[in-house]
Short mmCIF file of N, CA, C and O in Angstrom, two decimals:
data_model
loop_
_atom_site.label_atom_id
_atom_site.label_comp_id
_atom_site.label_asym_id
_atom_site.label_seq_id
_atom_site.Cartn_x
_atom_site.Cartn_y
_atom_site.Cartn_z
N MET A 25 0.88 -1.18 -0.03
CA MET A 25 -0.03 0.13 -0.02
C MET A 25 0.94 1.10 0.44
O MET A 25 0.37 2.19 -0.78
N ARG A 26 2.06 1.26 0.84
CA ARG A 26 2.83 2.44 0.90
C ARG A 26 3.45 2.56 -0.36
O ARG A 26 3.58 3.93 -0.76
N ALA A 27 4.00 1.66 -1.30
CA ALA A 27 4.55 1.86 -2.50
C ALA A 27 3.50 2.53 -3.34
O ALA A 27 4.15 3.40 -4.28
N GLU A 28 2.41 2.04 -3.40
CA GLU A 28 1.31 2.46 -4.36
C GLU A 28 1.14 4.01 -3.97
O GLU A 28 0.95 4.74 -4.94
N HIS A 29 0.90 4.42 -2.67
CA HIS A 29 0.97 5.82 -2.21
C HIS A 29 1.94 6.42 -2.87
O HIS A 29 1.98 7.69 -3.45
N ASP A 30 3.18 6.07 -2.64
CA ASP A 30 4.54 6.64 -3.25
C ASP A 30 4.50 7.17 -4.56
O ASP A 30 4.70 8.20 -5.02
N ALA A 31 4.14 5.92 -5.28
CA ALA A 31 4.11 6.14 -6.91
C ALA A 31 2.97 7.22 -7.41
O ALA A 31 3.27 7.95 -8.07
N THR A 32 1.85 7.00 -6.80
CA THR A 32 0.71 8.12 -6.73
C THR A 32 1.39 9.62 -6.61
O THR A 32 1.20 10.69 -7.37
N MET A 33 1.90 9.46 -5.48
CA MET A 33 2.76 11.06 -5.15
C MET A 33 3.72 11.49 -6.28
O MET A 33 3.64 12.56 -6.48
N LEU A 34 4.71 10.64 -6.80
CA LEU A 34 5.18 10.86 -7.61
C LEU A 34 4.68 11.45 -9.31
O LEU A 34 5.04 12.09 -9.96
N VAL A 35 3.79 10.64 -9.55
CA VAL A 35 2.97 10.90 -10.64
C VAL A 35 2.51 12.31 -10.55
O VAL A 35 2.29 13.04 -11.31
N ARG A 36 1.62 12.36 -9.41
CA ARG A 36 1.08 13.98 -9.21
C ARG A 36 2.21 15.07 -9.02
O ARG A 36 1.67 15.93 -9.67
N ALA A 37 3.04 14.80 -8.72
CA ALA A 37 4.39 15.54 -8.75
C ALA A 37 4.79 15.85 -10.24
O ALA A 37 5.05 16.98 -10.43
N GLU A 38 4.98 14.89 -11.09
CA GLU A 38 4.94 15.00 -12.57
C GLU A 38 3.83 15.77 -13.17
O GLU A 38 4.20 16.65 -14.11
N LEU A 39 2.93 15.29 -12.91
CA LEU A 39 1.53 16.16 -13.39
C LEU A 39 1.61 17.53 -12.96
O LEU A 39 1.45 18.57 -14.19
N CYS A 40 2.00 18.03 -11.91
CA CYS A 40 1.86 19.31 -11.28
C CYS A 40 3.08 20.29 -12.30
O CYS A 40 2.95 21.31 -12.58
N GLU A 41 4.19 19.42 -12.28
CA GLU A 41 5.35 20.05 -13.09
C GLU A 41 4.73 20.36 -14.71
O GLU A 41 4.89 21.40 -15.57
N ARG A 42 4.00 19.21 -15.23
CA ARG A 42 3.49 19.34 -16.51
C ARG A 42 2.43 20.49 -16.88
O ARG A 42 2.36 21.30 -17.62
N LEU A 43 1.82 20.77 -15.62
CA LEU A 43 0.81 21.87 -15.59
C LEU A 43 1.32 23.06 -15.44
O LEU A 43 0.94 24.12 -16.18
N GLU A 44 2.55 23.26 -14.97
CA GLU A 44 3.07 24.71 -14.82
C GLU A 44 3.75 24.94 -16.28
O GLU A 44 3.73 26.14 -16.76
N THR A 45 4.14 23.74 -16.85
CA THR A 45 4.55 24.01 -18.34
C THR A 45 3.69 24.56 -19.26
O THR A 45 3.64 25.44 -19.86
N LEU A 46 2.37 23.75 -18.80
CA LEU A 46 1.18 24.19 -19.65
C LEU A 46 0.82 25.50 -19.39
O LEU A 46 0.27 26.19 -20.50
N GLN A 47 1.07 25.86 -18.20
CA GLN A 47 0.50 27.18 -17.76
C GLN A 47 1.30 28.36 -18.51
O GLN A 47 0.96 29.46 -18.89
N ARG A 48 2.68 28.44 -18.63
CA ARG A 48 3.71 28.83 -19.37
C ARG A 48 3.35 29.18 -20.70
O ARG A 48 3.11 30.13 -21.24
N LEU A 49 2.93 28.06 -21.37
CA LEU A 49 2.49 27.84 -22.75
C LEU A 49 1.31 28.59 -23.21
O LEU A 49 1.29 29.33 -23.98
N SER A 50 0.24 28.72 -22.15
CA SER A 50 -0.95 29.24 -22.20
C SER A 50 -0.86 30.81 -22.39
O SER A 50 -1.54 31.61 -23.04
N ARG A 51 -0.05 31.33 -21.55
CA ARG A 51 0.55 32.72 -21.67
C ARG A 51 1.05 33.23 -22.45
O ARG A 51 1.19 34.25 -23.21
N ARG A 52 2.11 32.51 -23.47
CA ARG A 52 2.90 32.93 -24.46
C ARG A 52 2.11 32.76 -25.76
O ARG A 52 1.53 33.85 -25.97
N ARG A 53 2.16 31.65 -26.29
CA ARG A 53 1.41 31.49 -27.44
C ARG A 53 0.85 30.17 -27.54
O ARG A 53 1.39 28.95 -28.08
N PRO A 54 -0.55 30.06 -27.03
CA PRO A 54 -1.16 28.76 -27.43
C PRO A 54 -1.15 28.25 -28.78
O PRO A 54 -1.38 29.09 -29.78
N GLY A 55 -0.99 27.19 -28.89
CA GLY A 55 -1.06 26.30 -30.38
C GLY A 55 -0.83 24.94 -30.31
O GLY A 55 -1.18 24.11 -29.37
N GLN A 56 -0.19 24.26 -31.10
CA GLN A 56 0.18 22.77 -31.36
C GLN A 56 0.83 22.44 -30.00
O GLN A 56 0.79 21.30 -29.41
N GLY A 57 1.93 23.14 -29.60
CA GLY A 57 2.80 22.74 -28.10
C GLY A 57 1.65 22.77 -26.94
O GLY A 57 1.65 21.80 -26.54
N PHE A 58 0.69 23.66 -27.10
CA PHE A 58 -0.24 23.62 -25.93
C PHE A 58 -1.44 22.29 -25.96
O PHE A 58 -1.09 21.68 -24.97
N ILE A 59 -1.66 21.92 -27.29
CA ILE A 59 -2.33 20.67 -27.35
C ILE A 59 -1.68 19.56 -26.79
O ILE A 59 -2.15 18.60 -26.05
N GLN A 60 -0.37 19.45 -27.26
CA GLN A 60 0.52 18.56 -27.06
C GLN A 60 0.86 18.10 -25.66
O GLN A 60 0.80 17.18 -24.94
N SER A 61 0.63 19.48 -24.83
CA SER A 61 0.94 19.31 -23.41
C SER A 61 -0.27 18.67 -22.76
O SER A 61 -0.10 18.05 -21.73
N VAL A 62 -1.18 19.35 -23.10
CA VAL A 62 -2.52 18.80 -22.46
C VAL A 62 -2.95 17.20 -22.80
O VAL A 62 -3.14 16.55 -21.99
N GLN A 63 -2.35 16.92 -23.91
CA GLN A 63 -2.27 15.20 -24.03
C GLN A 63 -1.34 14.71 -23.40
O GLN A 63 -1.75 13.51 -22.93
N SER A 64 -0.28 15.29 -23.33
CA SER A 64 0.78 14.58 -22.05
C SER A 64 0.19 14.27 -20.80
O SER A 64 0.46 13.27 -20.49
N ILE A 65 -0.38 15.32 -20.36
CA ILE A 65 -1.01 15.11 -19.17
C ILE A 65 -2.02 14.24 -19.01
O ILE A 65 -2.21 13.45 -18.20
N ARG A 66 -3.05 14.13 -20.03
CA ARG A 66 -3.90 13.20 -20.10
C ARG A 66 -3.69 11.70 -20.18
O ARG A 66 -3.95 10.85 -19.54
N ARG A 67 -2.54 11.42 -20.75
CA ARG A 67 -2.01 10.05 -21.07
C ARG A 67 -1.42 9.81 -19.77
O ARG A 67 -1.62 8.50 -19.39
N LEU A 68 -0.57 10.60 -19.10
CA LEU A 68 0.03 10.31 -17.93
C LEU A 68 -1.06 10.11 -16.65
O LEU A 68 -1.05 9.02 -15.91
N ALA A 69 -2.10 10.70 -16.77
CA ALA A 69 -3.22 10.64 -15.66
C ALA A 69 -3.82 9.19 -15.84
O ALA A 69 -4.18 8.38 -15.03
N ALA A 70 -4.13 9.07 -17.25
CA ALA A 70 -5.05 7.89 -17.55
C ALA A 70 -4.26 6.46 -17.23
O ALA A 70 -4.52 5.58 -16.66
N ALA A 71 -2.65 6.70 -17.42
CA ALA A 71 -2.02 5.31 -17.11
C ALA A 71 -1.93 4.96 -15.60
O ALA A 71 -1.99 4.13 -15.33
N TYR A 72 -2.28 6.01 -14.83
CA TYR A 72 -2.46 5.70 -13.33
C TYR A 72 -3.89 5.91 -12.70
O TYR A 72 -3.98 6.09 -11.58
N GLY A 73 -4.79 5.96 -13.64
CA GLY A 73 -6.43 6.06 -13.30
C GLY A 73 -6.78 7.17 -12.39
O GLY A 73 -7.56 7.09 -11.76
N LEU A 74 -6.22 8.26 -12.64
CA LEU A 74 -6.55 9.65 -12.14
C LEU A 74 -7.77 10.05 -13.24
O LEU A 74 -7.46 11.00 -13.80
N THR A 75 -8.94 9.72 -13.04
CA THR A 75 -9.96 9.89 -13.92
C THR A 75 -10.40 11.39 -14.20
O THR A 75 -10.43 11.82 -15.22
N PRO A 76 -10.54 12.28 -12.80
CA PRO A 76 -10.85 13.67 -12.83
C PRO A 76 -9.61 14.36 -13.88
O PRO A 76 -10.30 15.16 -14.56
N VAL A 77 -8.42 14.04 -13.68
CA VAL A 77 -7.50 14.65 -14.57
C VAL A 77 -7.55 14.37 -15.85
O VAL A 77 -7.64 15.26 -16.82
N VAL A 78 -7.89 13.14 -16.33
CA VAL A 78 -8.28 12.65 -17.94
C VAL A 78 -9.62 13.35 -18.28
O VAL A 78 -9.33 13.87 -19.40
N ARG A 79 -10.57 13.51 -17.45
CA ARG A 79 -11.91 13.70 -18.23
C ARG A 79 -11.62 15.50 -18.26
O ARG A 79 -12.08 16.07 -19.36
N LEU A 80 -11.08 16.27 -17.51
CA LEU A 80 -10.77 17.64 -17.67
C LEU A 80 -9.79 17.98 -18.83
O LEU A 80 -9.95 18.76 -19.39
N ALA A 81 -8.76 17.11 -18.94
CA ALA A 81 -7.82 17.41 -19.95
C ALA A 81 -8.52 16.91 -21.23
O ALA A 81 -8.42 17.95 -22.42
N GLU A 82 -9.53 15.85 -21.24
CA GLU A 82 -10.32 15.65 -22.52
C GLU A 82 -11.32 16.80 -22.85
O GLU A 82 -11.59 17.48 -24.11
N ALA A 83 -11.75 17.52 -21.69
CA ALA A 83 -12.77 18.58 -21.98
C ALA A 83 -11.91 19.93 -22.67
O ALA A 83 -12.33 20.61 -23.51
N MET A 84 -10.67 20.08 -21.96
CA MET A 84 -9.86 21.07 -22.56
C MET A 84 -9.48 21.03 -23.94
O MET A 84 -9.58 21.72 -24.70
N GLU A 85 -9.05 19.88 -24.21
CA GLU A 85 -8.43 19.44 -25.68
C GLU A 85 -9.95 19.91 -26.44
O GLU A 85 -9.79 20.49 -27.70
N ARG A 86 -11.09 19.50 -26.08
CA ARG A 86 -12.25 19.56 -27.16
C ARG A 86 -12.52 21.05 -27.10
O ARG A 86 -12.84 21.54 -28.22
N ALA A 87 -12.36 21.87 -26.06
CA ALA A 87 -12.54 23.37 -26.10
C ALA A 87 -11.83 24.05 -26.86
O ALA A 87 -11.90 24.73 -27.69
N ALA A 88 -10.41 23.56 -26.98
CA ALA A 88 -9.36 24.28 -27.75
C ALA A 88 -9.39 23.70 -29.03
O ALA A 88 -9.32 24.68 -30.03
N ALA A 89 -9.78 22.59 -29.61
CA ALA A 89 -10.38 22.26 -30.83
C ALA A 89 -11.35 23.03 -31.64
O ALA A 89 -11.32 23.23 -32.58
N GLU A 90 -12.34 23.02 -30.45
CA GLU A 90 -13.78 23.66 -31.31
C GLU A 90 -13.48 25.31 -31.24
O GLU A 90 -13.97 25.86 -32.44
N GLY A 91 -12.87 26.20 -30.31
CA GLY A 91 -12.75 27.36 -30.24
C GLY A 91 -11.20 27.90 -30.79
O GLY A 91 -11.15 29.22 -30.82
N GLY A 92 -10.44 26.92 -30.80
CA GLY A 92 -8.99 27.39 -31.09
C GLY A 92 -8.01 27.57 -29.82
O GLY A 92 -9.10 28.23 -29.04
N PRO A 93 -7.08 27.49 -29.52
CA PRO A 93 -6.34 27.74 -28.27
C PRO A 93 -6.60 29.16 -27.73
O PRO A 93 -6.91 29.30 -26.56
N HIS A 94 -6.82 30.15 -28.77
CA HIS A 94 -7.01 31.57 -28.12
C HIS A 94 -8.15 31.67 -27.66
O HIS A 94 -8.53 32.62 -26.68
N ARG A 95 -9.45 31.02 -27.63
CA ARG A 95 -10.70 31.29 -27.43
C ARG A 95 -10.99 30.26 -26.35
O ARG A 95 -11.92 30.24 -25.77
N CYS A 96 -10.10 29.22 -26.01
CA CYS A 96 -10.42 28.32 -24.77
C CYS A 96 -10.04 28.92 -23.68
O CYS A 96 -9.20 29.57 -23.25
N PRO A 97 -11.04 28.82 -22.53
CA PRO A 97 -10.99 29.46 -21.31
C PRO A 97 -9.78 28.54 -20.43
O PRO A 97 -10.07 28.01 -19.42
N THR A 98 -8.78 28.93 -20.98
CA THR A 98 -7.52 28.04 -20.32
C THR A 98 -7.29 28.35 -18.86
O THR A 98 -7.28 27.44 -18.13
N ALA A 99 -7.38 29.49 -18.33
CA ALA A 99 -7.42 29.71 -17.25
C ALA A 99 -8.34 28.90 -15.86
O ALA A 99 -7.93 28.18 -14.99
N LEU A 100 -9.50 28.45 -16.45
CA LEU A 100 -10.61 27.98 -16.01
C LEU A 100 -10.36 26.45 -15.90
O LEU A 100 -10.31 25.88 -14.68
N TYR A 101 -9.57 25.92 -17.01
CA TYR A 101 -9.25 24.52 -17.04
C TYR A 101 -8.14 24.18 -16.36
O TYR A 101 -7.80 23.23 -15.69
N LEU A 102 -7.13 25.11 -16.24
CA LEU A 102 -5.94 24.81 -15.49
C LEU A 102 -6.06 24.87 -14.03
O LEU A 102 -5.44 24.24 -13.30
N ASP A 103 -7.17 25.90 -13.62
CA ASP A 103 -7.14 25.82 -12.27
C ASP A 103 -8.00 24.63 -11.51
O ASP A 103 -7.42 24.30 -10.60
N ARG A 104 -8.74 23.85 -12.45
CA ARG A 104 -9.40 22.71 -12.19
C ARG A 104 -8.49 21.61 -12.30
O ARG A 104 -8.67 20.66 -11.70
N LEU A 105 -7.68 21.75 -13.15
CA LEU A 105 -6.74 20.77 -13.24
C LEU A 105 -6.09 20.48 -12.40
O LEU A 105 -5.71 19.56 -11.81
N ARG A 106 -5.61 21.83 -11.79
CA ARG A 106 -4.67 21.68 -10.30
C ARG A 106 -5.61 20.92 -9.44
O ARG A 106 -4.93 20.14 -8.51
N ASP A 107 -6.91 21.24 -9.05
CA ASP A 107 -7.65 20.59 -8.30
C ASP A 107 -7.87 19.21 -8.42
O ASP A 107 -7.65 18.24 -7.43
N ALA A 108 -7.72 18.64 -9.50
CA ALA A 108 -8.03 17.46 -9.97
C ALA A 108 -6.68 16.47 -9.52
O ALA A 108 -6.75 15.51 -9.18
N ILE A 109 -5.53 17.00 -9.56
CA ILE A 109 -4.28 16.35 -9.55
C ILE A 109 -4.09 16.22 -8.21
O ILE A 109 -3.62 15.03 -7.68
N GLY A 110 -4.73 17.11 -7.34
CA GLY A 110 -4.70 16.62 -5.61
C GLY A 110 -5.74 16.10 -5.12
O GLY A 110 -5.80 15.52 -4.18
N CYS A 111 -6.55 16.02 -6.04
CA CYS A 111 -7.97 15.10 -5.49
C CYS A 111 -7.60 13.57 -5.42
O CYS A 111 -6.98 12.90 -5.81
N ASP A 112 -8.06 13.10 -4.13
CA ASP A 112 -8.01 11.80 -3.73
C ASP A 112 -9.13 10.87 -4.46
O ASP A 112 -8.87 9.64 -4.31
N SER A 113 -9.99 11.41 -4.86
CA SER A 113 -11.13 10.44 -5.45
C SER A 113 -11.03 10.48 -6.82
O SER A 113 -10.69 11.47 -7.61
N ASN A 114 -11.05 9.28 -7.48
CA ASN A 114 -11.07 9.07 -8.93
C ASN A 114 -12.23 8.37 -9.50
O ASN A 114 -12.11 7.77 -10.46
N ASP A 115 -13.37 8.92 -9.19
CA ASP A 115 -14.61 8.48 -9.80
C ASP A 115 -15.33 9.46 -11.02
O ASP A 115 -14.70 10.60 -10.92
N ASP A 116 -16.18 9.21 -11.36
CA ASP A 116 -16.82 9.77 -12.82
C ASP A 116 -17.72 11.25 -12.02
O ASP A 116 -17.76 12.30 -12.64
N GLN A 117 -18.07 10.79 -10.94
CA GLN A 117 -19.02 12.13 -10.20
C GLN A 117 -18.15 12.93 -9.98
O GLN A 117 -18.56 14.21 -10.21
N VAL A 118 -16.88 12.80 -9.52
CA VAL A 118 -15.59 14.11 -9.30
C VAL A 118 -15.89 14.53 -10.33
O VAL A 118 -15.56 15.99 -10.59
N SER A 119 -15.49 13.83 -11.51
CA SER A 119 -15.13 14.44 -12.69
C SER A 119 -15.92 15.51 -13.23
O SER A 119 -15.72 16.64 -13.74
N GLN A 120 -17.30 14.84 -13.25
CA GLN A 120 -18.35 15.58 -13.79
C GLN A 120 -18.38 17.05 -13.10
O GLN A 120 -18.97 17.73 -13.53
N ALA A 121 -18.26 16.79 -11.65
CA ALA A 121 -18.58 18.02 -10.73
C ALA A 121 -17.38 19.14 -11.37
O ALA A 121 -17.66 20.19 -11.19
N MET A 122 -16.28 18.51 -11.60
CA MET A 122 -15.12 19.49 -11.66
C MET A 122 -15.47 20.31 -13.31
O MET A 122 -15.38 21.36 -13.22
N ILE A 123 -15.80 19.43 -14.10
CA ILE A 123 -16.20 20.19 -15.54
C ILE A 123 -17.61 20.97 -15.44
O ILE A 123 -17.39 21.92 -16.17
N ALA A 124 -18.40 20.54 -14.75
CA ALA A 124 -19.75 21.57 -14.27
C ALA A 124 -18.92 22.74 -13.78
O ALA A 124 -19.92 23.87 -14.32
N SER A 125 -18.33 22.77 -12.73
CA SER A 125 -17.73 24.08 -12.37
C SER A 125 -17.09 24.82 -13.51
O SER A 125 -17.34 26.14 -13.24
N VAL A 126 -16.19 24.64 -14.37
CA VAL A 126 -15.82 25.16 -15.57
C VAL A 126 -17.02 25.87 -16.25
O VAL A 126 -16.82 27.11 -16.46
N SER A 127 -17.96 24.70 -16.42
CA SER A 127 -19.50 25.14 -16.98
C SER A 127 -19.96 26.64 -16.34
O SER A 127 -20.33 27.56 -17.18
N VAL A 128 -20.01 26.32 -15.36
CA VAL A 128 -20.75 27.37 -14.32
C VAL A 128 -19.93 28.82 -14.73
O VAL A 128 -20.58 29.86 -14.65
N ARG A 129 -18.81 28.70 -14.49
CA ARG A 129 -17.93 29.57 -14.24
C ARG A 129 -17.82 30.40 -15.88
O ARG A 129 -17.61 31.83 -15.84
N LEU A 130 -18.01 29.72 -16.70
CA LEU A 130 -18.11 30.23 -18.14
C LEU A 130 -19.46 31.14 -18.33
O LEU A 130 -19.59 32.06 -19.08
N GLY A 131 -20.36 30.66 -17.57
CA GLY A 131 -21.86 31.38 -17.78
C GLY A 131 -21.90 32.40 -16.88
O GLY A 131 -22.76 33.29 -17.25
N ALA A 132 -21.15 32.52 -15.86
CA ALA A 132 -21.15 33.76 -14.92
C ALA A 132 -20.76 34.91 -15.68
O ALA A 132 -20.22 35.30 -16.57
#
């Protein structure tokens, strides 16, 4: 159990580093590198069963594809991704709640 916890902590640390890179990319020039960074976060999270991170990354990819990276509300998604990385619960209800929080903020 301890080894599994340690592995999860390492993965979360790596995801945080990738998220920081993604935040820097979003401030400079979002584009293909931005999408690739989101995909790398999604793939790593999927490999370790971090469902909320996977679902938020998928939603962010869709938003960037539909509206272009410049029209994607990156700050909202990045904030929720940080929350998801630290979240201990990995079920779809948590994922849906986090995605809904982005939608609510978009409508505000």
